[in-house]
Coordinates of C-alpha atoms and ligand atoms in Angstrom, one line a residue:
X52 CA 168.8 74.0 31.7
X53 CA 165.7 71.5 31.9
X54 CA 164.3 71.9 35.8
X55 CA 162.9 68.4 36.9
X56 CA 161.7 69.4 40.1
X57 CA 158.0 70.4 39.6
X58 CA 157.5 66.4 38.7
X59 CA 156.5 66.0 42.0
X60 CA 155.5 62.8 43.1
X61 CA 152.1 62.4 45.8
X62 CA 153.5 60.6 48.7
X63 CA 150.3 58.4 49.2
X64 CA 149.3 57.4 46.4
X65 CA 151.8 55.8 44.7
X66 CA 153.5 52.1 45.1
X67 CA 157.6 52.0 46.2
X68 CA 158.1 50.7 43.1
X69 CA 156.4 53.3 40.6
X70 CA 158.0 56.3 42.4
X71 CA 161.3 54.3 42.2
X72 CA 160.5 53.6 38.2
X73 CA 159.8 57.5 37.9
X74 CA 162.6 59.0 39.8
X75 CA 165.2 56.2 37.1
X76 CA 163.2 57.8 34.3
X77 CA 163.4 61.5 36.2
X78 CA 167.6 60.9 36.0
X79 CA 167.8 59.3 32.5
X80 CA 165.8 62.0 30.9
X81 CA 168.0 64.4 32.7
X82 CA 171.5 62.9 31.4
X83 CA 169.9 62.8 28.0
X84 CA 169.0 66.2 28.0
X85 CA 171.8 67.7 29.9
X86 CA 174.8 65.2 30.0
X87 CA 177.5 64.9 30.4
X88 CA 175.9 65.9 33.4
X89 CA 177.7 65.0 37.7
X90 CA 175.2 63.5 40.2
X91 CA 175.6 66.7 41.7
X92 CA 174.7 68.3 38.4
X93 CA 171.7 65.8 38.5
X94 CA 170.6 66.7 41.9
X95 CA 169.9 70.6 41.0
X96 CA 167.8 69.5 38.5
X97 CA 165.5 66.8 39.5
X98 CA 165.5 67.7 43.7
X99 CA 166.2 64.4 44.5
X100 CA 167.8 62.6 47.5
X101 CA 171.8 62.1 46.4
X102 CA 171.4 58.9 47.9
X103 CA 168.8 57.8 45.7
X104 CA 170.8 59.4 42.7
X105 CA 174.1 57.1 43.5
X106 CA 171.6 53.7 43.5
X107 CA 169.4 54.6 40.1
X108 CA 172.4 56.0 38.5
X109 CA 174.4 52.6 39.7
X110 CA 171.6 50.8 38.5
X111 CA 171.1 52.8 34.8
X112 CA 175.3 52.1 34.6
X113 CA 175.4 48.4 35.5
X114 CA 172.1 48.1 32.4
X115 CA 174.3 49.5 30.1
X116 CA 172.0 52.5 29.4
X117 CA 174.8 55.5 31.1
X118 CA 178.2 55.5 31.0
X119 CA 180.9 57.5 32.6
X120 CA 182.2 60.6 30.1
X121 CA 185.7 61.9 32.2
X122 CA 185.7 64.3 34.9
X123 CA 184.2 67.7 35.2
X124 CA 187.5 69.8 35.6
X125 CA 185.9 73.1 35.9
X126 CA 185.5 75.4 38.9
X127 CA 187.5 74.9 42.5
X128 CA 185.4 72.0 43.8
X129 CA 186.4 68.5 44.0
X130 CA 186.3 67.0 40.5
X131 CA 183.3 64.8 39.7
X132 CA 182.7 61.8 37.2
X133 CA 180.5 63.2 34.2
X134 CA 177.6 60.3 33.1
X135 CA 176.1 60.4 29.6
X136 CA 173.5 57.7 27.8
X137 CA 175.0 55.2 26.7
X138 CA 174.0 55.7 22.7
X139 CA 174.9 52.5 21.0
X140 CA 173.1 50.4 24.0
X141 CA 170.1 50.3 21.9
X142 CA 168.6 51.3 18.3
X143 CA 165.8 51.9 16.4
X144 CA 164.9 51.3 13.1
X145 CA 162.3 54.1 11.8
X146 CA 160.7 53.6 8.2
X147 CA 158.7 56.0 6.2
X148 CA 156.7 54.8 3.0
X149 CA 154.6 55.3 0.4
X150 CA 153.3 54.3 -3.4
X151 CA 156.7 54.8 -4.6
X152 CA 159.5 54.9 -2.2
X153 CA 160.9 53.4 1.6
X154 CA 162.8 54.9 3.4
X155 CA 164.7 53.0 5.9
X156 CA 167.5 53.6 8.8
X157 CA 168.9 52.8 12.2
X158 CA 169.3 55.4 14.7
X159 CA 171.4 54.9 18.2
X160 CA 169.9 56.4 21.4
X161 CA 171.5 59.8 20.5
X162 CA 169.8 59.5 17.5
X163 CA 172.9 59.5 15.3
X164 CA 172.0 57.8 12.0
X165 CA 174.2 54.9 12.3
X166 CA 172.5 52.8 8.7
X167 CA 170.0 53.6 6.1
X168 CA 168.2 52.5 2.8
X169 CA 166.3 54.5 0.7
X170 CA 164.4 52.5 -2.6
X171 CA 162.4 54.0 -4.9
X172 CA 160.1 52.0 -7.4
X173 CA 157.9 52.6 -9.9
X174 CA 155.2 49.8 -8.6
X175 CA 152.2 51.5 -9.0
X176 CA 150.0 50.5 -7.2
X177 CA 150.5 47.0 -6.5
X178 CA 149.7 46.5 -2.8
X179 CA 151.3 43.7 -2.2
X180 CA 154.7 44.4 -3.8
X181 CA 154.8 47.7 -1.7
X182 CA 154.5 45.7 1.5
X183 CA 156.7 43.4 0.1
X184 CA 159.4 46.4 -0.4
X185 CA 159.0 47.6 3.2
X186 CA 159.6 44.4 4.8
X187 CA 163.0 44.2 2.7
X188 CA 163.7 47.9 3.1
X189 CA 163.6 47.0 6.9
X190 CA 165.4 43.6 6.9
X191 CA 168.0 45.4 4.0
X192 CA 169.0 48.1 6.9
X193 CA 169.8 45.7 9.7
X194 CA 171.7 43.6 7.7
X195 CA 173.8 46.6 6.0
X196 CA 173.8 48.0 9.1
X197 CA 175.5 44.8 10.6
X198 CA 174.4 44.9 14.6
X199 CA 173.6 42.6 17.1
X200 CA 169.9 41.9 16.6
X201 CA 169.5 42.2 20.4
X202 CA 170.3 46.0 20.7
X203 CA 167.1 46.6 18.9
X204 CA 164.7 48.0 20.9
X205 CA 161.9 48.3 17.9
X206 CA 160.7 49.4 14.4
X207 CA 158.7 52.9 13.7
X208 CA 156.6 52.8 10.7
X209 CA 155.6 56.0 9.5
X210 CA 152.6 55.6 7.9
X211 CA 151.1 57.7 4.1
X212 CA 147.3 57.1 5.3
X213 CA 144.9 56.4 8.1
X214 CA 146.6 54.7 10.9
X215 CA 145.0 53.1 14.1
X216 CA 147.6 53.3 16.5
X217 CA 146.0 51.4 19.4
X218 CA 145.3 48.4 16.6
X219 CA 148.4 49.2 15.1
X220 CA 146.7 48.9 11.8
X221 CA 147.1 50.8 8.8
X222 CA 143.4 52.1 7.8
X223 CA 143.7 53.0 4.6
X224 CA 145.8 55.2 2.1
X225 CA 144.7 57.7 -0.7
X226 CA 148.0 57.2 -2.2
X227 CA 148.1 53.6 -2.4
X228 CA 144.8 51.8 -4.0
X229 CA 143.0 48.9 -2.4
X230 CA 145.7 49.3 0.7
X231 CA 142.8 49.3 3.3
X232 CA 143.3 47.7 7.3
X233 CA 146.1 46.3 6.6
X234 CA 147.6 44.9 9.8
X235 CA 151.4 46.7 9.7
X236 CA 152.1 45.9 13.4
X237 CA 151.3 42.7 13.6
X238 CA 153.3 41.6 10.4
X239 CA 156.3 43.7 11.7
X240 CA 156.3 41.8 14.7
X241 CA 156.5 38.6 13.4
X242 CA 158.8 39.3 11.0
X243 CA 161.3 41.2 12.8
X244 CA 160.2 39.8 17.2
X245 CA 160.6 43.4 18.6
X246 CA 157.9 45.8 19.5
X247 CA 156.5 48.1 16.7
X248 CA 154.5 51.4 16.9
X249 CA 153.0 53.3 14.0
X250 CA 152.3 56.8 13.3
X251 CA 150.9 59.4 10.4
X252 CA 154.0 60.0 8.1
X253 CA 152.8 63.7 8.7
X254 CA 153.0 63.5 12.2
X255 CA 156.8 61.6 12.5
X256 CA 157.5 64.4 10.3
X257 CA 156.4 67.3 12.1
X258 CA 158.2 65.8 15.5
X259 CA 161.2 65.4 13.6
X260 CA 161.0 68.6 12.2
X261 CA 160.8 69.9 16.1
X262 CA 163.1 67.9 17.7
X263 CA 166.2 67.9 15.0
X264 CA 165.0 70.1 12.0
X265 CA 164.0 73.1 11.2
X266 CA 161.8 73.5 14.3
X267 CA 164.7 73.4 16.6
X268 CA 163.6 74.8 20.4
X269 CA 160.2 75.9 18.6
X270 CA 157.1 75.5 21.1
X271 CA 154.1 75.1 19.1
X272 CA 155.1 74.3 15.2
X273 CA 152.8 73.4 12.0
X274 CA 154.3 71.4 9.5
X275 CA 152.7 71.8 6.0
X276 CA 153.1 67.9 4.2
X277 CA 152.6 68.5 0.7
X278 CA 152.6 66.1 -1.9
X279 CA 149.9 64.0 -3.4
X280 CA 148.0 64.9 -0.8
X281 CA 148.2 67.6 1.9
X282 CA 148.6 67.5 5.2
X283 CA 149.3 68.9 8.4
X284 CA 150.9 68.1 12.0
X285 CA 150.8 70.3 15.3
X286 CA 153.2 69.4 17.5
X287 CA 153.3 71.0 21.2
X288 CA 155.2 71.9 23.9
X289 CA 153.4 68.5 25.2
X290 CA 153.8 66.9 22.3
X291 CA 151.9 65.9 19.1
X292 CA 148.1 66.8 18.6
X293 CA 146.0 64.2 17.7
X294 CA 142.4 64.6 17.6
X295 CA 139.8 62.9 19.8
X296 CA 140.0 59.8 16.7
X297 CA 143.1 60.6 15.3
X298 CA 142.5 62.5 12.5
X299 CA 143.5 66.0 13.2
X300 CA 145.4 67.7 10.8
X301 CA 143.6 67.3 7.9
X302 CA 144.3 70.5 6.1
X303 CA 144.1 69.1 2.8
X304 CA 140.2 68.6 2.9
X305 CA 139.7 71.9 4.4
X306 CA 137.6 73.8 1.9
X307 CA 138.9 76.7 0.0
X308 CA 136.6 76.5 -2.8
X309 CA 132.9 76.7 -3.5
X310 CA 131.8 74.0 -5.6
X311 CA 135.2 73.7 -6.9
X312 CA 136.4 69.7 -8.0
X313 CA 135.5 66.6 -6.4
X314 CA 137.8 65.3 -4.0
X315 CA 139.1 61.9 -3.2
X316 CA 137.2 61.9 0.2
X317 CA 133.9 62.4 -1.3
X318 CA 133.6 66.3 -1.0
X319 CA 133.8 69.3 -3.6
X320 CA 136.7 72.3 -3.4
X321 CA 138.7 71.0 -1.0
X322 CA 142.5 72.4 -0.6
X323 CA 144.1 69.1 -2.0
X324 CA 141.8 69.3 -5.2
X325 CA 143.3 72.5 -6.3
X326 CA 146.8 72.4 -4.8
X327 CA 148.2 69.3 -4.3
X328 CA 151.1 67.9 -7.0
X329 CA 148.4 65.9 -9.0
X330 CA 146.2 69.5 -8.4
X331 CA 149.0 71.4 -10.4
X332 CA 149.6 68.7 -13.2
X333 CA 146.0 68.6 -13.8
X334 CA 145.4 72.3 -14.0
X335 CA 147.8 72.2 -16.8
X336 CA 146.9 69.0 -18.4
X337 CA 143.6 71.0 -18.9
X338 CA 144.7 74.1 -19.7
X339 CA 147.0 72.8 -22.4
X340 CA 143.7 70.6 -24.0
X341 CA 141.8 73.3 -24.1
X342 CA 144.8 75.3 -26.2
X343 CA 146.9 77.0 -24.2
X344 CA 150.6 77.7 -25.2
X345 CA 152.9 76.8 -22.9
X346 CA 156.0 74.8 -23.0
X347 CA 155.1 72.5 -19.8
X348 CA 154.0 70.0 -23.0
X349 CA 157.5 69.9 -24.5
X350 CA 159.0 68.7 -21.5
X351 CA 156.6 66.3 -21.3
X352 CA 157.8 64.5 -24.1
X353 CA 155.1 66.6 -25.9
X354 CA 152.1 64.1 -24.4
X355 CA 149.7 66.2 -21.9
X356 CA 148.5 63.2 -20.2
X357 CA 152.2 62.8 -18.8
X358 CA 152.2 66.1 -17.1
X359 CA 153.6 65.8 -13.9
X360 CA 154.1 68.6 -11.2
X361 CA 157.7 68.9 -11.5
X362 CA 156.5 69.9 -15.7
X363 CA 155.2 73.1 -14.3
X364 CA 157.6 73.8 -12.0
X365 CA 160.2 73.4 -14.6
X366 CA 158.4 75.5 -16.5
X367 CA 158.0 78.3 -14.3
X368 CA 161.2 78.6 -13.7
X369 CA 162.1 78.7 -17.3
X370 CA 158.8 82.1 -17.0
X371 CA 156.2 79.9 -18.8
X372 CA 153.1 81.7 -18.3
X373 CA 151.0 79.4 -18.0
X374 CA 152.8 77.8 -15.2
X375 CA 153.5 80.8 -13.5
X376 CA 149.8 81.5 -13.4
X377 CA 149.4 78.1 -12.3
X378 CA 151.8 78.8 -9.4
X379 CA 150.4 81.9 -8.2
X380 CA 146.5 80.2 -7.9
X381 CA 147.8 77.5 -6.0
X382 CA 149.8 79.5 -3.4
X383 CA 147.1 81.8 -3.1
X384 CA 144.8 78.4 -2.2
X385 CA 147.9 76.8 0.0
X386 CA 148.2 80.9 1.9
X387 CA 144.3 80.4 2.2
X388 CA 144.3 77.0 4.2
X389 CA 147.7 77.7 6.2
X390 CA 146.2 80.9 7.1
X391 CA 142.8 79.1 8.4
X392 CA 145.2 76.5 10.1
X393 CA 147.3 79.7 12.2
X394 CA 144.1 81.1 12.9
X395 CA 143.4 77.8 14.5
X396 CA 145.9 76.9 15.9
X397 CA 148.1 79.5 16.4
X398 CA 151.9 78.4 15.8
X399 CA 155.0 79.7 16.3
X400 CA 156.4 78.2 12.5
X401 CA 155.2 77.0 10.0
X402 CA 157.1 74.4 8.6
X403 CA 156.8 73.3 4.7
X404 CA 157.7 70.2 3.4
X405 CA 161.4 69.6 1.6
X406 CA 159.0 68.7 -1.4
X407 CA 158.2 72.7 -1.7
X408 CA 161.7 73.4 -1.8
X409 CA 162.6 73.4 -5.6
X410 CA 159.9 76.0 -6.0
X411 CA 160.5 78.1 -2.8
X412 CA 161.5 81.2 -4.1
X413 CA 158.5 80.7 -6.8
X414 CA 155.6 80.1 -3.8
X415 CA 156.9 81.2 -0.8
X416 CA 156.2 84.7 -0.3
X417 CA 152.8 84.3 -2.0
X418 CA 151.9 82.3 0.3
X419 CA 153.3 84.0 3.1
X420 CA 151.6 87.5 1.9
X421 CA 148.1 85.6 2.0
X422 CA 148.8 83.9 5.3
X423 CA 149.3 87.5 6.9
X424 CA 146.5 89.0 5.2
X425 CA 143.7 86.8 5.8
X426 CA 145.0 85.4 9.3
X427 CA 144.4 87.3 12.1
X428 CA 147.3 90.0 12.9
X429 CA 147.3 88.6 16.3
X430 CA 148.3 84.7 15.4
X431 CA 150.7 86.0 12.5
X432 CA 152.6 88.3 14.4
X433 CA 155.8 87.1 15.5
X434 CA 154.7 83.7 13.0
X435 CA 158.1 82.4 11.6
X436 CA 157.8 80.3 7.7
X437 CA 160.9 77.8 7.2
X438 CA 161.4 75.3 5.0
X439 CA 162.3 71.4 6.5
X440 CA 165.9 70.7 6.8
X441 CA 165.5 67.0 6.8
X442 CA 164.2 66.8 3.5
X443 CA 163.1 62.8 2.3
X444 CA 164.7 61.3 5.9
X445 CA 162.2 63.5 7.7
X446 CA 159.4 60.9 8.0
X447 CA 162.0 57.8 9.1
X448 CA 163.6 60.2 11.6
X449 CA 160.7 61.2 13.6
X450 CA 159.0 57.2 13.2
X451 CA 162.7 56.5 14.5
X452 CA 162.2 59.0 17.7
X453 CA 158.7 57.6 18.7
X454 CA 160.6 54.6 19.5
X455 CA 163.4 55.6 21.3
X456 CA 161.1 58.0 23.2
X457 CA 159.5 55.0 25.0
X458 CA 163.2 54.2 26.7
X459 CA 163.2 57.5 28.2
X460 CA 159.0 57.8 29.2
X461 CA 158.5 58.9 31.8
X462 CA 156.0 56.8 33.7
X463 CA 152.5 57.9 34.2
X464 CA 151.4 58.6 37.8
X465 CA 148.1 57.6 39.5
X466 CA 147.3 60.9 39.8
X467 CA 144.1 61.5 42.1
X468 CA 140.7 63.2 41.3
X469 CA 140.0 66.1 43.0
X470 CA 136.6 66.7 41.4
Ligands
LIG82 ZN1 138.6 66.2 0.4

């Protein structure tokens, strides 16, 4: 049961019409979190005046956002109309992208998956095809998806790089060359006339990891992004951290190495430089060059240069050595950077990215055996590892939430300052 009643709202200092706004918001939240939920129901948990209940839940009915859901036949009372949201009154579309994929859908205020579209290209690098892609991957979904263009409420990018949120700009990508300020938000708009909010692909991972996935009822999670690059998001009972600029979460340029390789963002022995998928294929792209037997080079058509990551872990599941060695360095780097991050930030899981799944039972307890070991006893104790259970939608899901989270905000009281 979610108690509402500690939002309590300072007589003085707010207008009739924000404390009205607030108490709507105070109900809503309540049926989506509770319903099918009585007005009675409703009145235990927010505290408020059953008068005022009957008028905003009258008013949340007659907008189409609450509809009745039967009676509540249990216990001796009188029986009493159950309300719940109303989940096809409006949708979101949440998109996820990067250098060789979007992933598209259309999620109804329950967030039920109701249409999706997932491309993947080989364009390289080709900026403007990729933006070209995501526009269609958007305008593909709505179409297939076949709804009234009017129950739209807006589009969540989830974006690979830098993203200004307050611009609504993407800032740049390390995935995606020469893809620097480009203006996502305002593009979306025109293109598609409804309201569009960008994130960190990390970050709309992590939330969706904690509201639907893995991270399920979890207070403080970390979600471990891991692919050409590495990342991680910290989501809170409060919400997601962000940094004073925006940047937290970084965990990929965290340094585990001295003087180890340069990295993309100008420094040496970062974590991404010896542990990221391009890490691995490299490691054994120079390993092989410089003699070593291994069969990763077979199953790469027998050309080192077209190593990939997937290669190796082929490989090492086949008990190449050489890729089994490769394996065991670069959980040992991962358990080293996870186990700075706990010790940082002190989670209740850590969540790895679907991306790490094929290899699980090759990295996992490596890396969990370092993070206990070099974290402090008091941060890893009780610390729960799982691996995502949204796999590639993960991304789309939480860009998809971000946006229906602004029907149910709460609005933000004037509250005074006592200092
Ligand atoms: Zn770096």
């Amino acid at each position: 049961m979610v108690g509402f009643g500690h939002w309590a709202v300072p007589e003085r200092q707010n207008t009739k019409s924000l404390r009205r706004a607030y108490n709507k918001a105070l109900i809503l939240n309540c049926i989506r979190t509770c319903g099918p939920v009585s007005r009675t129901q409703i009145r235990t948990h927010t505290r408020l005046r059953m008068a005022s209940i009957t008028e905003l839940v009258r008013e949340l009915v007659e907008a189409g956002l609450v509809i009745e859901a039967g009676m509540n036949g249990a216990g001796r009372g009188r029986k009493q109309v159950l309300l719940r949201v109303n989940a096809g009154h409006g949708l979101a579309v949440g998109v996820e992208f990067d250098a060789d994929h979007v992933i598209a859908l259309i999620a109804d205020l329950d967030m039920a998956v109701v249409a999706r579209h997932i491309v993947e290209f080989p364009l390289g690098q080709d900026k403007d095809a990729i933006l070209a892609k995501l526009i269609e991957g958007v305008r593909d979904v709505i179409l297939s998806a076949g709804i009234d263009r009017a129950r739209l409420i807006g589009i969540g990018i989830a974006d690979p790089g830098l993203v200004d949120r307050e611009r609504g700009v993407s800032v740049l990508s390390s995935t995606i060359e020469g893809w620097r300020s480009v203006p996502l938000r305002e593009i979306f708009e025109q293109e598609f006339s409804v309201p569009v909010q960008m994130e960190e692909n990390t970050r709309t991972k992590t939330l969706a990891e904690k509201r639907f996935g893995a991270g399920r009822g979890v207070g403080h999670l970390m979600f471990i992004d891991f692919g050409p690059g590495i990342g991680c998001g910290v989501a809170t009972p409060n919400g997601l951290f962000r940094g004073s600029g925006g940047n937290a979460g970084e965990l990929g340029h965290t340094h585990v190495m001295d003087g180890g390789p340069v990295c993309r963002c100008g420094s040496y022995g970062c974590l991404e430089t010896v542990a990221s998928l391009p890490a691995i294929a490299r490691r054994a792209t120079e390993a092989i060059g410089q003699g070593a037997a291994s069969s990763i080079r077979d199953l790469a058509g027998g050309d080192p240069a077209a190593i990939t990551a997937d290669h190796v872990f082929e490989a090492a599941r086949r008990g190449d050595k050489l890729a089994l060695g490769i394996l065991d360095e670069t959980s040992r780097y991962l358990g080293m950077g996870i186990a700075n991050a706990v010790n940082l930030f002190n989670p209740e899981m850590v969540v790895f990215d679907a991306r790490l799944a094929p290899v699980q039972d090759l990295l996992f307890e490596a890396i969990e055996n370092t993070v206990k070991r070099q974290a402090l006893e008091a941060s890893t104790r009780g610390l729960r590892f799982a691996v995502s259970e949204l796999g590639q939608e993960a991304g789309a899901l939480g860009a998809a939430a971000m946006v229906l989270d602004s029907v149910f905000e709460i609005p933000q009281l004037d509250i005074p300052d006592f200092v």
